[in-house]
Short mmCIF file of C-alpha atoms and ligand atoms in Angstrom, two decimals:
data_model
loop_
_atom_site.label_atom_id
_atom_site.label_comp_id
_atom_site.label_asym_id
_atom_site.label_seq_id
_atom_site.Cartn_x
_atom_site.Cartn_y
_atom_site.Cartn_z
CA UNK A 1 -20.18 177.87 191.26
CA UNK A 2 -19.92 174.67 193.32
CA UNK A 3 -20.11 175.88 196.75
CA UNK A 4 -19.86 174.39 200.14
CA UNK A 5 -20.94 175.67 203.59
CA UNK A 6 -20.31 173.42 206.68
CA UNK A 7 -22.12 174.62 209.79
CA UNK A 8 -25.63 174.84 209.21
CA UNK A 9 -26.58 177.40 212.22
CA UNK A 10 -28.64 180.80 211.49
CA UNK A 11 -25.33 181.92 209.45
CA UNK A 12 -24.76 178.58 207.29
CA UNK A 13 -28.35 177.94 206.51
CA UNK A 14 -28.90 181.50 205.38
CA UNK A 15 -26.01 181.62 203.32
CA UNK A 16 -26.69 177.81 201.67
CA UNK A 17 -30.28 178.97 201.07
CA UNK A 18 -29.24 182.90 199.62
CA UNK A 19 -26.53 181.05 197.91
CA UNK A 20 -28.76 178.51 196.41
CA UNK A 21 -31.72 181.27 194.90
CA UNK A 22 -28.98 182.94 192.91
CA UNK A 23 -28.65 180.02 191.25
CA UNK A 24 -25.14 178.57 192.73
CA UNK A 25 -24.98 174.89 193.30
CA UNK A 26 -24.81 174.43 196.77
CA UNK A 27 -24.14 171.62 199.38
CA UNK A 28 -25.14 172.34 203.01
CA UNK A 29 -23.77 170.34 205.31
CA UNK A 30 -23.26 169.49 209.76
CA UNK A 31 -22.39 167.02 211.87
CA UNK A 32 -25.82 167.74 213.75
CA UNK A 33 -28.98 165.93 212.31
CA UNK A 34 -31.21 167.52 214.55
CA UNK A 35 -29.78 170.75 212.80
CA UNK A 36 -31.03 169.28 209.43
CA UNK A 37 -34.28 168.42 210.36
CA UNK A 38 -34.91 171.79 212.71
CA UNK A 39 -33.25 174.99 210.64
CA UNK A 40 -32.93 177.54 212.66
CA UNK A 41 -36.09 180.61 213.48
CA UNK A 42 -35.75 183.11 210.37
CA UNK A 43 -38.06 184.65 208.58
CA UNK A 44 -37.97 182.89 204.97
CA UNK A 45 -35.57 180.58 205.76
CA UNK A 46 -37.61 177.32 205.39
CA UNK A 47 -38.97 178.75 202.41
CA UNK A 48 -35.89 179.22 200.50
CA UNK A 49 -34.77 176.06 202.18
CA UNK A 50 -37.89 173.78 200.88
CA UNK A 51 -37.76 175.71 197.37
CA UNK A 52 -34.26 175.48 196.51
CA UNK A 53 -33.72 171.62 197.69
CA UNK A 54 -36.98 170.80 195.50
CA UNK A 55 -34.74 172.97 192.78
CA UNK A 56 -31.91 170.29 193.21
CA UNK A 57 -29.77 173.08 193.26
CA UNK A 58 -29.29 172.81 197.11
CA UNK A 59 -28.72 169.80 198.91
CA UNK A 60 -27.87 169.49 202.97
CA UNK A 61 -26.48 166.50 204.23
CA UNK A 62 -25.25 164.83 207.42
CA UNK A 63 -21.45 164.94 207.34
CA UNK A 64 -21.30 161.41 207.00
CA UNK A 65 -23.08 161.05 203.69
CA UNK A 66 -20.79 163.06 202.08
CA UNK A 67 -18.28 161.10 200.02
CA UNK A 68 -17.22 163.74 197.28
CA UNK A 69 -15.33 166.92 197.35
CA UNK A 70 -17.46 170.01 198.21
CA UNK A 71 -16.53 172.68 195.86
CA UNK A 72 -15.31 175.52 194.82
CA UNK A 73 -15.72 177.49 197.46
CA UNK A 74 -15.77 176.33 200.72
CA UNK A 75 -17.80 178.52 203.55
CA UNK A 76 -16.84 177.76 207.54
CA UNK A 77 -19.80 178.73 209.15
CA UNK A 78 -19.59 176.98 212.53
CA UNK A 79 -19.93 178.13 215.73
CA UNK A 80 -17.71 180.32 217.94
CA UNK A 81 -18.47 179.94 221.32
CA UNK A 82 -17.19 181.49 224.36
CA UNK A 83 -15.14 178.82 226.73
CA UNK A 84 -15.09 178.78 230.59
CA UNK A 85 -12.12 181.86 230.55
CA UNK A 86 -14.22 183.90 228.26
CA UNK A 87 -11.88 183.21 225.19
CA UNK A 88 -13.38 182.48 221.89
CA UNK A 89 -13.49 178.17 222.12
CA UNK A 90 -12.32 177.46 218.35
CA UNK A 91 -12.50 173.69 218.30
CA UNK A 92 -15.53 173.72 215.63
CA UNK A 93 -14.09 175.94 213.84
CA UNK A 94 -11.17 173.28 213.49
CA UNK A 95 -12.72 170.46 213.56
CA UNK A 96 -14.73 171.87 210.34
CA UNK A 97 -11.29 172.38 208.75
CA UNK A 98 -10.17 169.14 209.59
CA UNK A 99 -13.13 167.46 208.37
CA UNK A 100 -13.22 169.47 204.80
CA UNK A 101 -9.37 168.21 204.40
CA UNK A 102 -10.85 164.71 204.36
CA UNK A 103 -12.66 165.71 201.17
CA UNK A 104 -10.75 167.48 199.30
CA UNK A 105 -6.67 168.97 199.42
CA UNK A 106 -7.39 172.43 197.31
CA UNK A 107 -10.19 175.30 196.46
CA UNK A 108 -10.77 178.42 198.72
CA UNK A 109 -11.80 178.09 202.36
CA UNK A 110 -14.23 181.27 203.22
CA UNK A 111 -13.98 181.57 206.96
CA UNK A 112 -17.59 183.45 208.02
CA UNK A 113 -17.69 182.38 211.85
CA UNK A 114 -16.08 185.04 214.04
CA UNK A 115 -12.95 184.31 214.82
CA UNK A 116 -10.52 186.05 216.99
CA UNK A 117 -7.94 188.68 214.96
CA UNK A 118 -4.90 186.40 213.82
CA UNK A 119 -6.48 183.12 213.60
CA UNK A 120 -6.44 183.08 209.74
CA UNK A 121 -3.09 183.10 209.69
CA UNK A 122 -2.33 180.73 212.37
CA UNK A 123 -5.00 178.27 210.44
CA UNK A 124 -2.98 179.25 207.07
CA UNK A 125 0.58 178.07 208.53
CA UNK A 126 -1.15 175.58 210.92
CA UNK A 127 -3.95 173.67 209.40
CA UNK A 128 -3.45 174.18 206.19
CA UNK A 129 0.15 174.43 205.71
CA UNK A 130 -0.09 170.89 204.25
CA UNK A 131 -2.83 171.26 201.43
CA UNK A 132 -3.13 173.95 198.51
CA UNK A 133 -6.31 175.77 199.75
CA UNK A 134 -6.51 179.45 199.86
CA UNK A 135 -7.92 181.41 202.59
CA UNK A 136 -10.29 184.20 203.04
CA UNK A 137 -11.53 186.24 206.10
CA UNK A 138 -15.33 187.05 205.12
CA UNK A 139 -16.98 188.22 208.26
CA UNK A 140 -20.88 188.47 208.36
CA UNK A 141 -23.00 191.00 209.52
CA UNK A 142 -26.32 189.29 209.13
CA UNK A 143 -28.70 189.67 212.14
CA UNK A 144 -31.14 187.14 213.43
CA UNK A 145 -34.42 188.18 212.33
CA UNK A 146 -33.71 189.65 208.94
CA UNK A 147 -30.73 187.83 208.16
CA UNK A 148 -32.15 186.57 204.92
CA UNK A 149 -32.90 190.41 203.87
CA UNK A 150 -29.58 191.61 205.05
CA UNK A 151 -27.93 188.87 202.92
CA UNK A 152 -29.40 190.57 200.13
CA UNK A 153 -28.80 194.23 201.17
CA UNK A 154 -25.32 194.12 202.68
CA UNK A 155 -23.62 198.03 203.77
CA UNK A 156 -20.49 196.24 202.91
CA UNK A 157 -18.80 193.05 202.09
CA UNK A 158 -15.06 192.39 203.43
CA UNK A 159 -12.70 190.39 201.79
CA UNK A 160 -9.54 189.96 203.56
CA UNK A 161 -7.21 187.98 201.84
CA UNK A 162 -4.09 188.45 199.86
CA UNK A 163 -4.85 186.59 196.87
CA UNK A 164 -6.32 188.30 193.63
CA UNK A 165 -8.01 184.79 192.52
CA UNK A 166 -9.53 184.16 196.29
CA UNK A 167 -10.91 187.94 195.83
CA UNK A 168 -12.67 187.29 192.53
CA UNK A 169 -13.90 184.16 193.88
CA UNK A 170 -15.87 185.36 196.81
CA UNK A 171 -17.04 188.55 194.92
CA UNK A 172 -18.57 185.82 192.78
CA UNK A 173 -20.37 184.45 195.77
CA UNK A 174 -22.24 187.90 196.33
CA UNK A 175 -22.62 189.11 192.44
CA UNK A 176 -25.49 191.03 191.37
CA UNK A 177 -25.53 192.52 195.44
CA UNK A 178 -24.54 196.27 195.09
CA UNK A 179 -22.40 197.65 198.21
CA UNK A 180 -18.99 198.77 199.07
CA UNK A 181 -16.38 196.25 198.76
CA UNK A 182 -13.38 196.47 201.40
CA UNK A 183 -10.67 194.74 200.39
CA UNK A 184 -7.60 193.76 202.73
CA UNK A 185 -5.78 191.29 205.14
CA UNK A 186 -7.17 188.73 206.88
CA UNK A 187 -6.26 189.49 210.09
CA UNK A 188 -7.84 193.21 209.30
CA UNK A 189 -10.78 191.49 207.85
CA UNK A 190 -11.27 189.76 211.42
CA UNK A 191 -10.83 192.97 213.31
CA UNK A 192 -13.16 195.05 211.41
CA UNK A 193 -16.12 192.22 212.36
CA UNK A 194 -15.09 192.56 216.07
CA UNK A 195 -14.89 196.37 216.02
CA UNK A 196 -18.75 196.41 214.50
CA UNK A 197 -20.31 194.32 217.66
CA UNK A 198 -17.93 196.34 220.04
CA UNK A 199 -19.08 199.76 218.62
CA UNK A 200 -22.61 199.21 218.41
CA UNK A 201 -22.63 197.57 221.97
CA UNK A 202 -20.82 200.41 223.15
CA UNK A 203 -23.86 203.10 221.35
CA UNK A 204 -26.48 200.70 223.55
CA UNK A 205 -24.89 200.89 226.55
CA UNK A 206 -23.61 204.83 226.75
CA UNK A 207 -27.77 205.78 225.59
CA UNK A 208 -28.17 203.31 228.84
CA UNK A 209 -26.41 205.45 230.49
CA UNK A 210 -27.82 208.74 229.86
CA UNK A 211 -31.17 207.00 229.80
CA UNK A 212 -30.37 205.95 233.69
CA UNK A 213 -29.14 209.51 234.27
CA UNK A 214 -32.52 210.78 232.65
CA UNK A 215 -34.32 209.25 235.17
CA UNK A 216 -32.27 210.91 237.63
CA UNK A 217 -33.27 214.38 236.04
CA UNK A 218 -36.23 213.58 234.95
CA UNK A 219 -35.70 213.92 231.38
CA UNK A 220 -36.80 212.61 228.03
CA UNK A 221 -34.56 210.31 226.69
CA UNK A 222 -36.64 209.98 223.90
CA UNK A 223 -36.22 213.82 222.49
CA UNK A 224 -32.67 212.80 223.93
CA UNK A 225 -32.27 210.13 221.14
CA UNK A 226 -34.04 212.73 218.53
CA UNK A 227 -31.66 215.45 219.94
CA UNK A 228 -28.31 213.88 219.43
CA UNK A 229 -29.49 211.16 216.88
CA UNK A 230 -30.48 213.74 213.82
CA UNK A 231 -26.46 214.68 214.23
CA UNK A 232 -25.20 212.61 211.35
CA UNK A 233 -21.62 212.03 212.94
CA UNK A 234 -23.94 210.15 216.14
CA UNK A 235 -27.07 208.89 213.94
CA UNK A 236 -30.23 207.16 215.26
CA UNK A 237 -29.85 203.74 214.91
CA UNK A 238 -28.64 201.58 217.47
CA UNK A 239 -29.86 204.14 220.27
CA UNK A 240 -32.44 203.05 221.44
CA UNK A 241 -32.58 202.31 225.72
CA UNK A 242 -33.61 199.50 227.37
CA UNK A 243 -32.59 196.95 229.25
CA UNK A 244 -29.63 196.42 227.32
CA UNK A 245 -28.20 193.73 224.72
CA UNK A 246 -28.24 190.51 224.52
CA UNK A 247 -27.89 187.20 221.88
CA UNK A 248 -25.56 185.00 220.84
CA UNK A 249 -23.21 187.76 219.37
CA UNK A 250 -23.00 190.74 220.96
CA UNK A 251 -22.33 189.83 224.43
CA UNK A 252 -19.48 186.57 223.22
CA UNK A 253 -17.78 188.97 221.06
CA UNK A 254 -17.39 191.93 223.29
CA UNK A 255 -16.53 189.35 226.17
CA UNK A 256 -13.69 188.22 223.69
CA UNK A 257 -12.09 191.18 222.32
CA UNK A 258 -11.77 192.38 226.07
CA UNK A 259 -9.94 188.96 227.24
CA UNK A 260 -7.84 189.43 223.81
CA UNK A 261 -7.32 192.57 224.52
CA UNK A 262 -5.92 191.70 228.41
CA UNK A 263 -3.85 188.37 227.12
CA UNK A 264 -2.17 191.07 224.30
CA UNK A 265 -0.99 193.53 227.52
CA UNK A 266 -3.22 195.98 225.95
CA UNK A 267 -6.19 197.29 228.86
CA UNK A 268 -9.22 198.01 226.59
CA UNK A 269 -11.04 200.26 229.36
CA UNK A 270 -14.10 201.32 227.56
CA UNK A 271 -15.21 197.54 226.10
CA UNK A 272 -15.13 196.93 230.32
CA UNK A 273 -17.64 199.72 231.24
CA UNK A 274 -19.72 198.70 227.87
CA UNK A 275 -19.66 194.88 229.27
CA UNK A 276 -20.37 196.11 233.24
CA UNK A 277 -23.50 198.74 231.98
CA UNK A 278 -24.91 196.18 229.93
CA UNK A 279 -24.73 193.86 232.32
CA UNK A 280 -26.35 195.65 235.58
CA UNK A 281 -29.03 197.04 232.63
CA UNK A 282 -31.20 193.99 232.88
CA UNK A 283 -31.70 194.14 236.53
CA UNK A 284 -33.03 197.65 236.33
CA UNK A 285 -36.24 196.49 236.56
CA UNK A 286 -35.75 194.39 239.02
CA UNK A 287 -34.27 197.46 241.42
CA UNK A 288 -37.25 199.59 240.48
CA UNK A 289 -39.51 196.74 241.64
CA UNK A 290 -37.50 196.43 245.01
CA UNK A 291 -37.70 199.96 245.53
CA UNK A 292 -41.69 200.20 245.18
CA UNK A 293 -42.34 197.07 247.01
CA UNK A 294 -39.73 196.12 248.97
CA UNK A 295 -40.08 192.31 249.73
CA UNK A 296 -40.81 190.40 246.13
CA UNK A 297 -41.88 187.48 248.06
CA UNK A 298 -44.99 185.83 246.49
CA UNK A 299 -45.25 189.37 244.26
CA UNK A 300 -47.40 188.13 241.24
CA UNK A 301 -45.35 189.70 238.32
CA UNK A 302 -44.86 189.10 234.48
CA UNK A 303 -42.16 189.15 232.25
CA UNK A 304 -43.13 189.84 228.57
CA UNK A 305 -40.27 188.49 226.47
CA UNK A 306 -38.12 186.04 227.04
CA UNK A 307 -36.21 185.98 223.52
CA UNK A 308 -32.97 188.43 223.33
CA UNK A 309 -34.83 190.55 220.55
CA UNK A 310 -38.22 189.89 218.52
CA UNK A 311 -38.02 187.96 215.51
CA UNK A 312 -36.20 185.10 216.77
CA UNK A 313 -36.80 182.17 219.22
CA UNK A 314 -32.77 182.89 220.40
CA UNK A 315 -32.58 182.93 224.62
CA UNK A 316 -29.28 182.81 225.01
CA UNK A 317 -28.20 186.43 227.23
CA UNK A 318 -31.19 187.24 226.68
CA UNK A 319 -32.22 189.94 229.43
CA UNK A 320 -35.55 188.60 230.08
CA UNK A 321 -34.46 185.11 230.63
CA UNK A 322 -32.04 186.82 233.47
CA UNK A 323 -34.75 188.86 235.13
CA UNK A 324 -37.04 186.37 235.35
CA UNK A 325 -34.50 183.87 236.97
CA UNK A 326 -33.24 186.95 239.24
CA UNK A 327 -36.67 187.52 240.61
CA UNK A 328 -37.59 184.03 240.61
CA UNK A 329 -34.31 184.20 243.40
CA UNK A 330 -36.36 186.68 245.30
CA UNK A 331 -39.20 183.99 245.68
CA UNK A 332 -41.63 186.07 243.42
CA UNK A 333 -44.26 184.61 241.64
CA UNK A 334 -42.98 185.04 238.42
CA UNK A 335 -45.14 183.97 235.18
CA UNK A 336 -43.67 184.54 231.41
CA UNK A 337 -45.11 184.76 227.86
CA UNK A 338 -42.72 184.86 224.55
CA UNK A 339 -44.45 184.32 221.36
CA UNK A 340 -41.46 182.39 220.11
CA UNK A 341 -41.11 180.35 223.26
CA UNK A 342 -43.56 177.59 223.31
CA UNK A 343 -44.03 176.43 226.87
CA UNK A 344 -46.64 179.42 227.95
CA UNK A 345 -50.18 179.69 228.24
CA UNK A 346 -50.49 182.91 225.75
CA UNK A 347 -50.42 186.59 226.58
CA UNK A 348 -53.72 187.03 228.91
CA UNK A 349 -53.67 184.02 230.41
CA UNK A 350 -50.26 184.92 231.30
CA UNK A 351 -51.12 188.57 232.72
CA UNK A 352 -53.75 187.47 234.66
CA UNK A 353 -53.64 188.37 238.72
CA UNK A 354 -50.15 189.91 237.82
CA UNK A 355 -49.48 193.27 239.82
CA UNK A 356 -46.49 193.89 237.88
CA UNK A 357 -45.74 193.47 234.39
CA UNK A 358 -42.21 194.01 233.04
CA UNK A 359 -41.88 194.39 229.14
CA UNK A 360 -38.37 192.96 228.13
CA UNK A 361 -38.92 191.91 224.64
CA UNK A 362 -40.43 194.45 221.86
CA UNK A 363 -42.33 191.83 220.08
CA UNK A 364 -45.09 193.16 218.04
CA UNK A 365 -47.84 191.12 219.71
CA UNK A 366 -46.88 192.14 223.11
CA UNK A 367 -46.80 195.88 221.92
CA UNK A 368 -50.20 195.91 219.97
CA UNK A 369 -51.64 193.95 222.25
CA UNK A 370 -55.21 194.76 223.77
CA UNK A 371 -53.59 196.56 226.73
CA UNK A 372 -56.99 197.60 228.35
CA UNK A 373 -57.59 193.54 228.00
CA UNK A 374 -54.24 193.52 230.19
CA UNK A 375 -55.52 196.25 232.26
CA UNK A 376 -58.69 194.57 233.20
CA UNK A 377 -56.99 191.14 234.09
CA UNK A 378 -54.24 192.54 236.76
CA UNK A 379 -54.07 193.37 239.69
CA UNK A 380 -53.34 196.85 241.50
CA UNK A 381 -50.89 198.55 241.55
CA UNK A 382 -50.80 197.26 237.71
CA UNK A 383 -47.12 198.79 237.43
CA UNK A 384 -45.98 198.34 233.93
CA UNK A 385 -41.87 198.22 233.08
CA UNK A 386 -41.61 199.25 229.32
CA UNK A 387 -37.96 197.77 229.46
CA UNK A 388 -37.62 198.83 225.83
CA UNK A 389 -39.59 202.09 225.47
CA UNK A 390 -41.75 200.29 223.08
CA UNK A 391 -45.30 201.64 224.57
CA UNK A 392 -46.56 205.03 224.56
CA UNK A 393 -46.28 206.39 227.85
CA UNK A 394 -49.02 208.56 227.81
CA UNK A 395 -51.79 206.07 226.26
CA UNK A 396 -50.62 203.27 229.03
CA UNK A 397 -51.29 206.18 231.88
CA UNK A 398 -54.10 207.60 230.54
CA UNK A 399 -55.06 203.11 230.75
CA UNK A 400 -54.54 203.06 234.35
CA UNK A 401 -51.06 202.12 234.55
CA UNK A 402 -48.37 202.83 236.53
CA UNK A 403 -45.70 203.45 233.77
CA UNK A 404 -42.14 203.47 233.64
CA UNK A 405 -40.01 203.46 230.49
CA UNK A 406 -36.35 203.49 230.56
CA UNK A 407 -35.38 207.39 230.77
CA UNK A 408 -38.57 208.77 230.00
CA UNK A 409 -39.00 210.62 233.43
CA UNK A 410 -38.41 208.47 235.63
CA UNK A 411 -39.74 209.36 239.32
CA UNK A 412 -42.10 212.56 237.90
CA UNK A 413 -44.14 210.41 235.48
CA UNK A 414 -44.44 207.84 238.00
CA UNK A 415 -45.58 209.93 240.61
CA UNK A 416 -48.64 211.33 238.14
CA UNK A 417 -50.04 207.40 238.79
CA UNK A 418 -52.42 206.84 241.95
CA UNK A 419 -50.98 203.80 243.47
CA UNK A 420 -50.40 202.59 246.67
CA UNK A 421 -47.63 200.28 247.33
CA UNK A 422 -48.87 197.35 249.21
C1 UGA B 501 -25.63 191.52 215.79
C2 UGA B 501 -25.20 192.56 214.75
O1 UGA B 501 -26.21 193.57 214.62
C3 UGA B 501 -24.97 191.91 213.38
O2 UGA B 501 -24.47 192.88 212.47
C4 UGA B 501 -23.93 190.80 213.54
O3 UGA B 501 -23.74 190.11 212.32
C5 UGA B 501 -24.42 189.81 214.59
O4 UGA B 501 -24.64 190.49 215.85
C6 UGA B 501 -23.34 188.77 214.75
O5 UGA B 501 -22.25 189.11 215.18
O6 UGA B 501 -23.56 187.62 214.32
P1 UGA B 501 -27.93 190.29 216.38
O7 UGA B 501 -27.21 189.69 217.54
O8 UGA B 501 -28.78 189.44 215.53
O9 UGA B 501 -26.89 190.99 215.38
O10 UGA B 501 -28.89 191.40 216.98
P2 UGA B 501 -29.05 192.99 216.96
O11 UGA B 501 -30.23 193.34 216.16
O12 UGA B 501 -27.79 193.65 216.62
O13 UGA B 501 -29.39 193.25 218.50
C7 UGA B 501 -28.50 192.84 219.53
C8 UGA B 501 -29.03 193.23 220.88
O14 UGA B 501 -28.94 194.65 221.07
C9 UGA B 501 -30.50 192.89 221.13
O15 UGA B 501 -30.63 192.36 222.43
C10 UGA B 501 -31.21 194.22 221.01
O16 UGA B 501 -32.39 194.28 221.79
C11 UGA B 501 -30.17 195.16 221.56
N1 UGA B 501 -30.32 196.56 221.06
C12 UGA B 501 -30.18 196.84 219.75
C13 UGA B 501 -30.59 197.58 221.96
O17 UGA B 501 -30.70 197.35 223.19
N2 UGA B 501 -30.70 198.86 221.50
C14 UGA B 501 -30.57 199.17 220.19
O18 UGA B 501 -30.67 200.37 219.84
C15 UGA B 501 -30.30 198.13 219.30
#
């Protein structure tokens, strides 16, 4: 099929490159050069990229050096940022639209940003109530960091539209992939994408909370996760503490279906608490570190991870990024490493003279790092803030560290450690 996808972000440039290996003919394209010279951080992206333009069978082009019509199949793919009042800002989304109608009157128009519950339809009597497209709600799932895999191994794919031929169409786009199919309207189709990010925010932040509460009790939250995770109506995934989630989706769309929620008249109580525990979460270092020192003030600490998750060079929420501009407030001396964030002298180099380390990223080279290396090149107390109960506590004490994870015993594990606060 001839397919096009406008919006080449971490979404659009997957989907032109997956798109393009399974042999579709595809045309990428933005109104952002520096988004066609600079794809976005994903592993295999540039080399599906590279391989399938050299192929000819994927192309990616400035908006203005498009002249003909696009395709088949046309994929929106643009970004759906939040605006000042929290609502979901959906001028890309039309301005995308708009553009595509300069092209071309008819085909299907595959709407894979995340867009508030109802907006098909208005698009469908607004937008496009003069031209013969169809429309189709196709919400994605991919996450940064495997987005490329997950393209490939999909739980589901949803469909919501009401047309037969618009169905067959985008099954087309994903043949070969096995997986559930859920078929149905597109305003459905836009709510089931917003209930995903609100549920699995809402499993991060209520193990936050019983991880905090561990702490009080000193209690394993990790036999805690075990404990209630091996019950297949809770499950594992998506339990893990920390200091909560952040990104460019999780903490937009959860802000958004809570303002929808309030402009409908409808008071969506539990998205509130999952937005107000995720958002003190990241500070919880930062009120563990008061508590042992008191005054920050020239404190030599620093913050491992910057990015909102490994695997990608993303920053935006990202709880590390927060913390380090929180204690940077409290006049610390605050030094960071990220692996993905270029601007920092390297891991060691980074460590060196700190008294505090806090862990806010689970990269893998900040976990299997030398961490008797990092031992040897702070300074006491050496207190060490697993944010994400990545480390093993036990191997980081028996180091020399003054460890605290998230939940894992808060006060009596600490209390093993020999240090004097200064
Ligand atoms: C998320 C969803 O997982 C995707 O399905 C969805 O397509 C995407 O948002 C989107 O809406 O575009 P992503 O933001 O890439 O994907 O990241 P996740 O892997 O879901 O992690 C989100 C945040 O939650 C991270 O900060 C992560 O550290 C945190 N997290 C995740 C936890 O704190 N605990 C966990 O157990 C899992």
């Amino acid at each position: 099929m001839r397919i096009g996808v406008v919006g080449l972000g971490y979404v659009g440039s997957v989907a032109a490159a997956c798109l393009a290996k399974v042999g579709h003919d595809v045309l990428g394209v933005d109104r952002d050069r520096q988004r066609l010279q600079d794809p976005p951080y994903e592993p295999y992206l540039n080399r599906l990229l590279g391989l399938y333009t050299s192929k000819r069978n994927l192309r990616l082009l400035h908006t203005s050096e498009v002249s003909d019509p696009l395709g088949e199949v046309i994929l929106i793919c643009t970004g759906t940022p939040s605006n000042v009042t929290g609502l979901v800002d959906l001028s890309q989304v039309k301005s995308a639209i708009e553009w595509v109608k300069t092209k071309q009157t008819s085909g299907t128009l595959v709407m894979k940003s995340t867009v508030p519950p109802g907006t098909g339809n208005q698009i469908i009597t607004g937008l496009l109530s003069d031209t013969s497209f169809s429309y189709v709600s196709n919400p994605e799932f991919l996450r940064e960091g495997t987005a490329v895999h997950d393209w490939f191994h999909p739980d589901r794919i949803v469909i919501g539209t009401g047309s037969k031929e618009s169905e067959y169409r985008v099954r087309k786009l994903y043949e070969g992939i096995k997986c559930p199919y859920i078929i149905t309207s597109v305003t459905t189709a836009e709510m089931i994408k917003y209930a995903a990010n609100a549920f699995l925010a809402t499993k991060i932040s209520f193990i936050n909370e019983v991880a905090n509460l561990s702490d009080v009790f000193g209690v394993s939250i990790d036999d805690i996760q075990e404990g209630i995770g091996l019950d297949p109506r809770i499950g594992r995934s998506f339990l893990n503490p920390g200091v909560g989630y952040g990104g460019s989706c999780f903490p937009k769309d959860i802000r958004a279906l809570d303002n929808l929620s309030d402009s409908s008249g409808y008071d969506f109580q539990l998205l509130k608490s999952v937005i107000r525990v995720n958002n003190r979460q990241r500070y919880r270092p930062l009120d563990f570190l008061k508590n042992q020192f008191g005054n920050l003030e020239g404190l030599p600490i620093c913050v491992l991870g910057l990015t909102f998750k490994p695997g990608t060079d993303d920053t935006r929420e990202s709880p590390g990024v927060d913390l380090a501009s929180a204690l940077e407030g409290k006049k610390a001396d605050v030094r960071k490493y990220d692996p993905a964030v270029q601007e920092n002298p390297g891991l060691l180099a980074s460590v060196t003279g700190s008294k505090a380390l806090i862990l806010m990223t689970e990269w893998p080279q900040i976990v299997n790092a030398d961490w008797e290396e990092i031992y040897s090149r702070m300074l006491p107390p050496r207190l060490l803030f697993d944010g994400r109960n990545c480390l093993n506590p036990e191997e980081m004490y028996n180091l020399g560290f003054c460890y605290r994870g998230v939940g894992r015993g808060g006060e009596s594990l600490y209390k093993r450690s020999s240090w004097i606060p200064r």
